[in-house]
Coordinates of C-alpha atoms in Angstrom, one line a residue:
M1 CA -69.0 172.4 20.6
N2 CA -68.1 170.1 23.4
Q3 CA -64.7 171.7 23.8
A4 CA -66.4 175.1 24.0
L5 CA -68.6 173.9 26.7
S6 CA -65.7 172.2 28.8
T7 CA -65.8 172.7 32.5
K8 CA -62.8 175.0 32.4
H9 CA -64.5 177.2 29.7
T10 CA -67.7 177.1 31.6
F11 CA -65.9 178.2 34.7
L12 CA -64.4 181.2 32.9
A13 CA -67.5 182.2 31.4
V14 CA -69.4 182.2 34.8
L15 CA -66.3 184.0 36.4
L16 CA -66.6 186.8 33.8
L17 CA -70.3 187.1 33.9
G18 CA -70.1 187.3 37.8
L19 CA -67.6 190.0 37.5
F20 CA -69.9 192.0 35.1
A21 CA -72.8 191.6 37.6
M22 CA -70.3 192.8 40.3
T23 CA -69.1 195.8 38.6
A24 CA -72.4 197.1 37.3
R25 CA -73.0 200.2 39.3
N26 CA -75.2 203.3 39.2
V27 CA -73.6 206.5 38.0
T28 CA -72.9 208.2 41.2
D29 CA -69.3 209.6 40.9
P30 CA -69.6 213.3 41.4
D31 CA -67.1 214.0 38.6
V32 CA -68.9 212.2 35.7
W33 CA -71.1 215.2 35.3
W34 CA -68.4 217.7 34.3
H35 CA -66.8 215.2 32.2
L36 CA -69.9 214.8 30.3
R37 CA -70.2 218.6 30.0
T38 CA -66.5 218.8 28.8
G39 CA -67.2 216.1 26.1
Q40 CA -70.2 218.1 24.9
Y41 CA -68.0 221.2 24.9
I42 CA -65.4 219.5 22.7
A43 CA -68.0 218.1 20.4
V44 CA -69.6 221.6 19.9
H45 CA -66.6 223.8 19.7
K46 CA -64.3 221.1 17.9
S47 CA -61.4 222.0 20.3
V48 CA -60.2 221.0 23.7
P49 CA -60.4 223.8 26.3
L50 CA -57.1 225.0 27.5
T51 CA -58.7 227.2 30.1
D52 CA -61.5 226.9 32.5
P53 CA -65.0 227.6 31.0
F54 CA -67.2 226.3 33.9
S55 CA -66.6 228.2 37.0
Y56 CA -66.4 231.9 37.8
T57 CA -63.7 231.5 40.3
R58 CA -61.1 230.2 37.9
A59 CA -62.7 231.4 34.6
G60 CA -60.0 231.9 31.9
E61 CA -57.2 230.2 34.1
P62 CA -55.1 227.4 32.4
W63 CA -56.7 224.0 32.8
V64 CA -55.3 220.6 31.7
A65 CA -58.1 218.6 30.2
H66 CA -56.1 215.5 30.3
E67 CA -59.0 213.2 30.0
W68 CA -60.5 214.9 26.9
L69 CA -60.7 211.7 24.7
T70 CA -62.5 209.9 27.3
E71 CA -64.9 212.8 27.9
I72 CA -65.9 212.7 24.2
L73 CA -66.5 209.0 24.5
L74 CA -68.6 209.6 27.7
Y75 CA -70.7 212.2 26.1
E76 CA -71.3 210.4 22.9
L77 CA -72.1 207.1 24.6
E78 CA -74.5 208.9 26.9
R79 CA -76.2 210.7 24.0
A80 CA -76.6 207.5 22.1
A81 CA -77.4 205.0 24.7
G82 CA -78.0 207.0 27.8
F83 CA -76.7 206.2 31.3
G84 CA -77.6 202.5 30.8
G85 CA -75.0 202.4 28.0
L86 CA -72.3 203.9 30.4
I87 CA -73.1 201.3 33.0
V88 CA -72.7 198.4 30.5
V89 CA -69.6 199.7 28.7
F90 CA -67.7 200.5 31.8
S91 CA -68.5 197.2 33.5
A92 CA -67.3 195.5 30.3
V93 CA -64.1 197.5 30.5
L94 CA -63.5 196.5 34.0
C95 CA -64.2 192.7 33.0
A96 CA -61.7 193.1 30.2
A97 CA -59.2 194.4 32.7
F98 CA -59.7 191.3 34.9
L99 CA -59.7 189.0 31.8
V100 CA -56.2 190.2 31.0
L101 CA -55.2 189.6 34.6
Y102 CA -56.5 186.1 34.4
L103 CA -54.4 185.4 31.4
R104 CA -51.3 186.6 33.4
C105 CA -52.0 184.2 36.3
S106 CA -51.3 180.5 36.8
P107 CA -52.0 178.3 33.9
A108 CA -54.2 176.2 36.4
P109 CA -57.6 177.8 35.4
Y110 CA -59.3 177.4 38.8
V111 CA -56.5 178.8 40.8
A112 CA -56.2 181.8 38.2
G113 CA -60.0 182.4 38.3
V114 CA -60.2 182.4 42.3
V115 CA -57.1 184.7 42.5
T116 CA -58.7 187.1 39.8
L117 CA -61.9 187.1 41.7
C118 CA -60.1 188.2 45.0
A119 CA -58.1 190.7 43.0
A120 CA -61.2 192.2 41.6
W121 CA -62.9 192.4 45.0
A122 CA -59.8 194.2 46.3
T123 CA -60.1 197.0 43.7
A124 CA -63.9 197.5 44.2
P125 CA -63.5 201.1 45.7
V126 CA -62.3 202.4 42.5
W127 CA -65.0 200.8 40.2
G128 CA -67.7 203.0 38.4
V129 CA -68.2 205.0 35.3
R130 CA -64.9 206.9 35.7
P131 CA -62.0 207.7 33.4
Q132 CA -59.5 206.0 35.6
V133 CA -61.4 202.6 34.8
L134 CA -59.8 203.0 31.4
S135 CA -56.3 203.3 33.0
L136 CA -56.9 200.2 35.0
L137 CA -57.5 198.3 31.8
L138 CA -54.6 199.8 29.9
T139 CA -52.3 199.1 33.0
S140 CA -53.5 195.4 33.0
L141 CA -52.7 195.2 29.3
W142 CA -49.3 197.0 29.5
L143 CA -48.2 194.5 32.2
L144 CA -49.2 191.5 30.0
I145 CA -47.1 193.1 27.1
L146 CA -44.0 193.7 29.4
E147 CA -44.1 190.2 30.9
R148 CA -44.6 188.3 27.5
S149 CA -42.0 190.5 25.8
E150 CA -39.3 188.7 27.7
H151 CA -39.9 185.8 25.3
D152 CA -41.0 187.9 22.3
P153 CA -39.5 191.5 22.5
K154 CA -41.4 192.5 19.5
L155 CA -44.5 192.6 21.5
L156 CA -43.0 195.9 23.0
W157 CA -44.0 197.8 19.8
W158 CA -47.6 197.5 20.9
T159 CA -46.8 200.0 23.8
L160 CA -46.3 202.8 21.2
P161 CA -50.0 202.9 20.0
L162 CA -51.0 202.2 23.5
T163 CA -49.0 205.2 24.7
L164 CA -50.8 207.5 22.1
L165 CA -54.2 206.4 23.1
W166 CA -53.5 206.4 26.8
V167 CA -52.0 209.9 26.9
N168 CA -55.1 211.3 25.3
L169 CA -57.5 209.1 27.6
H170 CA -56.1 209.8 31.0
A171 CA -53.0 211.0 33.0
G172 CA -52.6 207.5 34.2
F173 CA -50.5 206.8 31.1
A174 CA -47.5 207.7 33.4
V175 CA -48.0 204.4 35.3
G176 CA -47.3 202.6 32.0
L177 CA -44.0 204.4 31.5
V178 CA -43.0 203.9 35.1
L179 CA -43.7 200.2 34.8
S180 CA -41.6 199.9 31.7
A181 CA -38.7 201.8 33.5
L182 CA -39.1 199.5 36.4
F183 CA -39.1 196.3 34.4
L184 CA -35.8 197.6 32.7
A185 CA -34.3 198.6 35.9
G186 CA -35.2 195.4 37.6
E187 CA -33.8 193.2 34.8
L188 CA -30.6 195.4 34.7
F189 CA -30.2 194.8 38.5
E190 CA -30.7 190.9 37.9
G191 CA -27.8 191.1 35.4
L192 CA -25.7 192.9 37.8
L193 CA -26.4 190.2 40.4
A194 CA -25.6 187.4 37.9
G195 CA -22.4 189.1 36.9
S196 CA -23.4 189.8 33.3
P197 CA -26.5 191.2 31.7
R198 CA -28.9 188.6 30.4
N199 CA -29.9 189.2 26.8
A200 CA -28.3 192.7 26.5
S201 CA -29.7 193.2 23.0
R202 CA -33.4 192.7 24.3
L203 CA -32.6 195.2 27.2
R204 CA -31.4 197.9 24.6
F205 CA -34.5 197.3 22.6
A206 CA -36.7 197.8 25.5
A207 CA -34.8 200.9 26.4
L208 CA -35.3 202.1 22.8
I209 CA -39.0 201.5 23.0
L210 CA -39.3 203.3 26.4
L211 CA -37.5 206.3 24.7
L212 CA -40.1 206.2 21.8
D213 CA -42.9 206.0 24.2
L214 CA -41.6 209.2 25.9
L215 CA -41.4 211.0 22.6
I216 CA -45.0 210.1 21.9
V217 CA -46.3 211.7 25.1
P218 CA -46.5 215.4 23.7
L219 CA -48.8 214.1 21.0
N220 CA -52.0 215.5 22.8
P221 CA -53.7 218.8 22.9
N222 CA -51.7 219.8 26.0
G223 CA -48.4 219.2 24.4
L224 CA -45.4 218.9 26.8
R225 CA -47.4 219.9 29.9
M226 CA -48.3 216.3 30.0
F227 CA -44.9 215.4 31.1
S228 CA -45.4 217.5 34.3
Y229 CA -49.1 217.2 34.9
P230 CA -49.0 213.7 36.5
I231 CA -46.1 214.7 38.9
Q232 CA -47.9 218.0 39.9
T233 CA -51.1 216.1 40.6
L234 CA -49.2 213.6 42.9
R235 CA -47.6 216.4 44.7
S236 CA -50.6 218.7 44.7
A237 CA -51.6 219.6 48.4
A238 CA -55.1 220.3 47.2
M239 CA -55.5 216.7 46.0
Q240 CA -53.9 215.2 49.1
S241 CA -55.9 217.3 51.4
Y242 CA -59.4 217.3 49.9
I243 CA -59.7 214.3 47.6
A244 CA -60.5 211.1 49.5
E245 CA -59.0 208.8 46.9
W246 CA -55.7 210.5 47.0
A247 CA -55.3 209.7 50.7
S248 CA -54.0 206.5 52.3
P249 CA -56.5 203.6 52.5
N250 CA -58.1 203.7 56.0
F251 CA -58.1 199.9 57.1
H252 CA -60.7 200.8 59.8
H253 CA -63.1 200.9 56.9
A254 CA -64.5 197.4 55.6
E255 CA -64.2 198.4 52.0
Y256 CA -60.4 198.3 52.3
W257 CA -60.1 195.0 54.0
P258 CA -60.0 192.9 50.7
F259 CA -56.9 195.0 49.8
L260 CA -55.3 194.3 53.1
L261 CA -56.0 190.6 52.7
I262 CA -54.3 190.8 49.3
V263 CA -51.3 192.5 50.7
L264 CA -50.9 190.0 53.6
G265 CA -51.8 187.0 51.4
T266 CA -49.1 188.1 48.8
F267 CA -46.2 188.4 51.3
T268 CA -47.4 185.1 53.0
A269 CA -47.4 183.2 49.7
L270 CA -44.0 184.5 48.7
S271 CA -42.4 183.8 52.1
C272 CA -43.9 180.1 52.2
S273 CA -43.3 179.1 48.7
R274 CA -40.2 177.3 47.5
R275 CA -40.3 179.2 44.2
G276 CA -37.9 182.1 44.6
V277 CA -38.8 185.7 43.8
R278 CA -37.1 187.5 41.0
P279 CA -35.6 190.9 42.1
R280 CA -37.5 192.5 39.4
D281 CA -40.7 191.2 40.7
L282 CA -39.8 192.3 44.3
L283 CA -39.0 195.7 43.1
L284 CA -42.3 196.1 41.4
L285 CA -44.1 194.8 44.4
L286 CA -42.4 197.3 46.8
V287 CA -42.8 200.3 44.6
S288 CA -46.5 199.5 43.9
L289 CA -47.2 198.7 47.6
Y290 CA -45.7 202.1 48.6
A291 CA -47.9 203.9 46.0
S292 CA -51.0 201.9 47.2
L293 CA -50.5 202.8 50.7
C294 CA -50.0 206.4 49.9
S295 CA -53.0 206.7 47.7
I296 CA -56.3 204.6 47.4
R297 CA -56.3 205.3 43.6
M298 CA -53.0 203.2 43.3
M299 CA -54.4 200.1 45.0
P300 CA -55.2 198.5 41.7
L301 CA -51.6 198.7 40.5
F302 CA -50.2 196.5 43.5
V303 CA -53.2 194.1 42.9
L304 CA -52.4 193.8 39.4
I305 CA -48.7 193.0 40.0
A306 CA -49.2 190.9 43.0
A307 CA -52.1 188.5 41.8
P308 CA -50.0 186.6 39.2
L309 CA -47.2 186.1 41.5
V310 CA -49.5 184.6 44.2
S311 CA -51.4 182.4 41.7
L312 CA -48.1 180.9 40.3
R313 CA -47.3 179.8 44.0
L314 CA -50.6 178.2 44.8
G315 CA -49.9 175.0 42.7
D316 CA -52.4 173.7 40.2
W317 CA -55.3 172.6 42.3
P318 CA -57.5 170.8 41.5
T319 CA -55.8 169.5 38.3
S320 CA -53.0 167.9 40.2
R321 CA -55.3 165.5 41.7
S322 CA -55.7 162.1 40.1
R323 CA -58.4 162.3 37.6
R324 CA -61.2 159.6 37.7
S325 CA -60.9 157.2 35.0
G326 CA -63.7 156.5 32.7
P327 CA -65.5 158.5 29.9
R328 CA -67.0 161.9 30.4
L329 CA -70.7 162.0 30.9
A330 CA -72.4 162.9 27.6
S331 CA -74.7 165.3 29.5
A332 CA -71.9 167.4 30.8
P333 CA -71.9 169.9 27.9
L334 CA -75.7 170.3 28.2
L335 CA -75.3 170.9 31.9
N336 CA -72.5 173.5 31.3
A337 CA -74.5 175.2 28.7
A338 CA -77.5 175.5 31.1
I339 CA -75.2 176.9 33.9
V340 CA -73.8 179.5 31.5
L341 CA -77.3 180.5 30.3
A342 CA -78.7 180.7 33.8
M343 CA -75.8 183.0 34.7
A344 CA -76.3 185.2 31.7
V345 CA -80.0 185.5 32.4
F346 CA -79.1 186.5 36.0
V347 CA -76.5 189.0 34.8
C348 CA -79.1 190.6 32.3
V349 CA -81.8 191.0 34.9
H350 CA -79.4 192.3 37.5
T351 CA -77.8 194.8 35.1
A352 CA -81.4 195.9 34.0
R353 CA -82.4 196.6 37.6
V354 CA -79.3 198.6 38.1
I355 CA -80.1 200.7 35.0
Q356 CA -83.8 201.2 36.2
R357 CA -82.5 202.4 39.5
Q358 CA -80.3 205.1 37.9
P359 CA -83.0 207.9 38.2
Q360 CA -83.4 207.1 41.8
A361 CA -79.6 206.9 42.4
E362 CA -79.2 210.4 40.9
V363 CA -81.9 211.9 43.1
Q364 CA -80.4 210.2 46.3
C365 CA -76.8 211.4 45.5
F366 CA -77.4 214.8 43.9
P367 CA -79.8 217.9 44.4
A368 CA -82.0 217.1 41.4
R369 CA -85.1 218.7 42.9
A370 CA -83.1 221.8 43.9
V371 CA -81.6 222.0 40.7
A372 CA -84.9 221.9 38.9
F373 CA -86.0 224.8 41.1
L374 CA -82.9 226.8 40.0
Q375 CA -83.6 226.0 36.3
T376 CA -86.9 227.9 36.7
H377 CA -85.5 230.5 39.1
S378 CA -82.2 231.4 37.7
P379 CA -79.8 233.0 40.2
S380 CA -79.3 236.7 39.8
G381 CA -75.6 236.5 40.6
P382 CA -72.8 234.0 41.4
I383 CA -73.8 230.9 43.3
F384 CA -71.9 229.2 46.2
N385 CA -72.3 225.4 45.8
H386 CA -71.3 222.1 47.6
Y387 CA -68.1 220.7 46.3
D388 CA -69.4 217.3 45.4
W389 CA -72.3 219.0 43.6
G390 CA -70.4 221.2 41.3
G391 CA -70.0 218.8 38.6
Y392 CA -73.8 218.2 38.7
L393 CA -74.5 221.9 38.6
I394 CA -72.1 222.1 35.4
W395 CA -74.0 219.4 33.6
K396 CA -77.4 220.8 34.5
L397 CA -77.0 224.6 34.6
Y398 CA -74.0 225.6 32.3
P399 CA -73.7 227.9 30.6
G400 CA -76.4 230.1 32.3
T401 CA -75.0 229.4 35.8
R402 CA -71.3 228.8 36.6
V403 CA -70.1 227.1 39.6
F404 CA -67.9 228.3 42.6
I405 CA -66.1 224.9 42.8
D406 CA -66.2 221.4 41.6
G407 CA -64.2 218.2 41.4
R408 CA -61.1 219.6 39.6
A409 CA -59.1 220.2 42.6
D410 CA -56.0 220.6 40.7
L411 CA -57.5 223.6 38.9
Y412 CA -58.7 225.3 42.0
G413 CA -55.8 224.8 44.3
K414 CA -55.4 224.5 48.0
P415 CA -56.1 228.2 48.9
L416 CA -59.5 228.3 47.3
L417 CA -60.4 224.9 48.6
D418 CA -59.5 226.2 52.0
Q419 CA -61.8 229.1 51.6
F420 CA -64.6 226.8 50.5
A421 CA -64.1 224.5 53.5
N422 CA -64.2 227.5 56.0
T423 CA -67.3 228.8 54.4
Y424 CA -69.1 225.5 54.2
Q425 CA -68.2 224.6 57.7
F426 CA -69.2 228.1 58.8
K427 CA -65.9 228.7 60.8
G428 CA -63.0 231.2 60.6
D429 CA -63.3 233.9 57.9
W430 CA -66.3 232.1 56.4
Q431 CA -68.0 235.2 55.0
Q432 CA -64.9 236.2 53.0
P433 CA -65.7 234.3 49.8
L434 CA -69.3 235.5 50.0
Q435 CA -68.1 239.2 50.0
E436 CA -65.3 238.8 47.5
W437 CA -67.4 237.2 44.8
R438 CA -70.7 239.0 45.8
I439 CA -72.5 235.6 46.1
D440 CA -76.2 235.9 46.4
T441 CA -77.3 232.3 46.2
V442 CA -76.2 229.3 48.2
L443 CA -76.9 225.6 47.4
V444 CA -75.6 223.3 50.0
P445 CA -77.0 220.1 52.0
A446 CA -79.9 221.1 54.2
D447 CA -78.1 219.8 57.3
S448 CA -74.8 221.6 56.7
A449 CA -73.2 224.2 59.1
L450 CA -73.4 226.8 56.4
A451 CA -77.1 226.3 55.8
T452 CA -77.8 226.3 59.6
G453 CA -75.7 229.5 60.0
L454 CA -77.2 231.3 57.1
R455 CA -80.9 230.6 58.2
S456 CA -80.2 232.8 61.1
S457 CA -78.2 235.6 59.4
P458 CA -79.7 238.8 58.5
G459 CA -80.7 239.2 54.8
W460 CA -80.6 235.4 53.9
T461 CA -83.9 233.6 53.1
V462 CA -84.7 230.1 52.2
A463 CA -85.9 230.1 48.7
Y464 CA -86.2 226.3 48.4
E465 CA -85.7 223.4 50.6
D466 CA -86.0 219.6 50.7
P467 CA -84.6 216.9 53.1
Q468 CA -81.4 216.8 50.9
A469 CA -80.7 220.4 49.9
V470 CA -81.5 224.0 50.5
V471 CA -81.3 227.0 48.4
L472 CA -80.7 230.4 50.3
T473 CA -80.7 233.8 48.7
A474 CA -79.8 237.2 49.5
P475 CA -79.5 240.5 47.8
S476 CA -75.9 241.8 47.2
H477 CA -76.4 244.7 49.6
A478 CA -77.7 242.2 52.1
I479 CA -74.6 240.3 52.1
Q480 CA -72.5 243.4 53.0
A481 CA -74.9 244.2 55.8
A482 CA -75.1 240.7 57.1
T483 CA -71.2 240.2 57.1
A484 CA -70.6 243.6 58.7
Q485 CA -72.7 242.5 61.8
Q486 CA -70.7 239.3 62.3

C-alpha cells in the first residue's frame, strides 16, 4: 500500500486526474450530430452507407463513411449513457493517449509529467467528442510500439490488429502507416551513414510487418478506396478552403501559442543538449513539423514525436539532487492518499458540472429553438441551412427534412461549397442555388448577410426568429419572382 501511495505514483495520479478535468468538454463539435445519425443509420439498416442519405444536394452520390465503427460507438454510447457518457469516455481516451506519451518520456517521472502536461496543453485545439481523438490515442500507442520494437521486434505484430481496428475507426490510420515507413527509412539511412545496416534482420522483419499492415487496409466496408481516401482528403481544395482545422495554425490566436512554444522548446532543447539527435528522430521531427504547420489537425503528431525527445534532454530533476537522509515520514502515504482523494472529488464535481451544462451548451451553439419550430412546422420543400448547423439538422430532422450542406466537405466538393458561400454571404450569383433547388425555407444565423438580404426581398417572410437564428420562407413561385427582380 505504501508503494502504491508513493510520491511518484501520487504525482502520476494527480497528473492524470488533472488531464481528465482539462479534457472534459461539452459536446459542441458541429460534426458530432451527423456522426450520431450515421451510427443510428448503420444500427437500423445493418449496413454501412456507401452513398449519401442525408442531403438532397448529394443524394445518392458516393460517400466514404470512413468513421463507421466510431459512429456506431458514438450512437450506442449516447443511447446508453447520454451526452454525459460521451464526455466521460472521450476524456478518458485523451487521458489514455497522454498516459502512453508519459510512458515514452524520460524515466524521471517529474520531468516526464511536466512535459506530458505541456504536450497535452498544445493539443487542446483538437480535443472534444470527435473521431480524431481515437486517432490521437492510436497514434500515441503506435509510436510506443515502434520505439520499443527496436529492442523487441515481436512487438510489431501488435500493429496488425491495430491497423484492422484503426482503418474502420478513422482515416487517420494512414498516419500509423506513414510512421512505420518513416521509422524504417530513418533506420536504413542511419545504416548507410554507419557504412552497414544495423540489425538487418530486424529491418527486414519491420518491412514485412509494414507490408502486412498494408494488406489489412482493404478489410473495411469501403475496400480499396481507403488507400486513396486519405490522400484525396489531404489534397481536397474544399477541405483546405473551408475547414478551419485543415488550414495552417494562425499564431496570432492564443490557442496555438502552446504549440508554438513546444516547437521552439523542442529545437532549443535539441540544440543545447549534449545528447546527439538520431537521423531517424530528426526525419520524424521535420516531417511532422511540416505536416503540423500545414494543418492544425496534424499538430498532435509533432507533439507526440517531440515530447519524448525533449524530456530525455531535460535531465532527471529533481531525483538527481542529493536525497535527504533519514526515514520517511509515516504520515506520507496518508497525506498522498488525501491529495489523490481531494483531486478525485474535484474532478468528479467539475465533470458533473460540465455534463449539467450540456443542454445550455447545445442551445448556445446550435439553433435548438428554431429546429423545434421546424419540427412542428415542417418545411414544404428543400431547406437552405448554415454549414455548421447541417449536422444538427441531420440529427434532429432526418429523414423528414434533408439538408443543403453539412460538415462533410469531402462529399460536397468545392463548387457546391462556393455556391453556399456566395449565397450565405449574399454576394455574386447568390440566388442561383435557391432557384436551382427551388428552396423555399432558409435557416441561418439571424445576423447573417443572407438573413438581412432576404428580409427585404419580395416574397420572403420571417416565419420564426430568435437572437440566434431566423427561419425565412417563400413559396416556390415567389422565389422565381424575387430573383427575377434582382
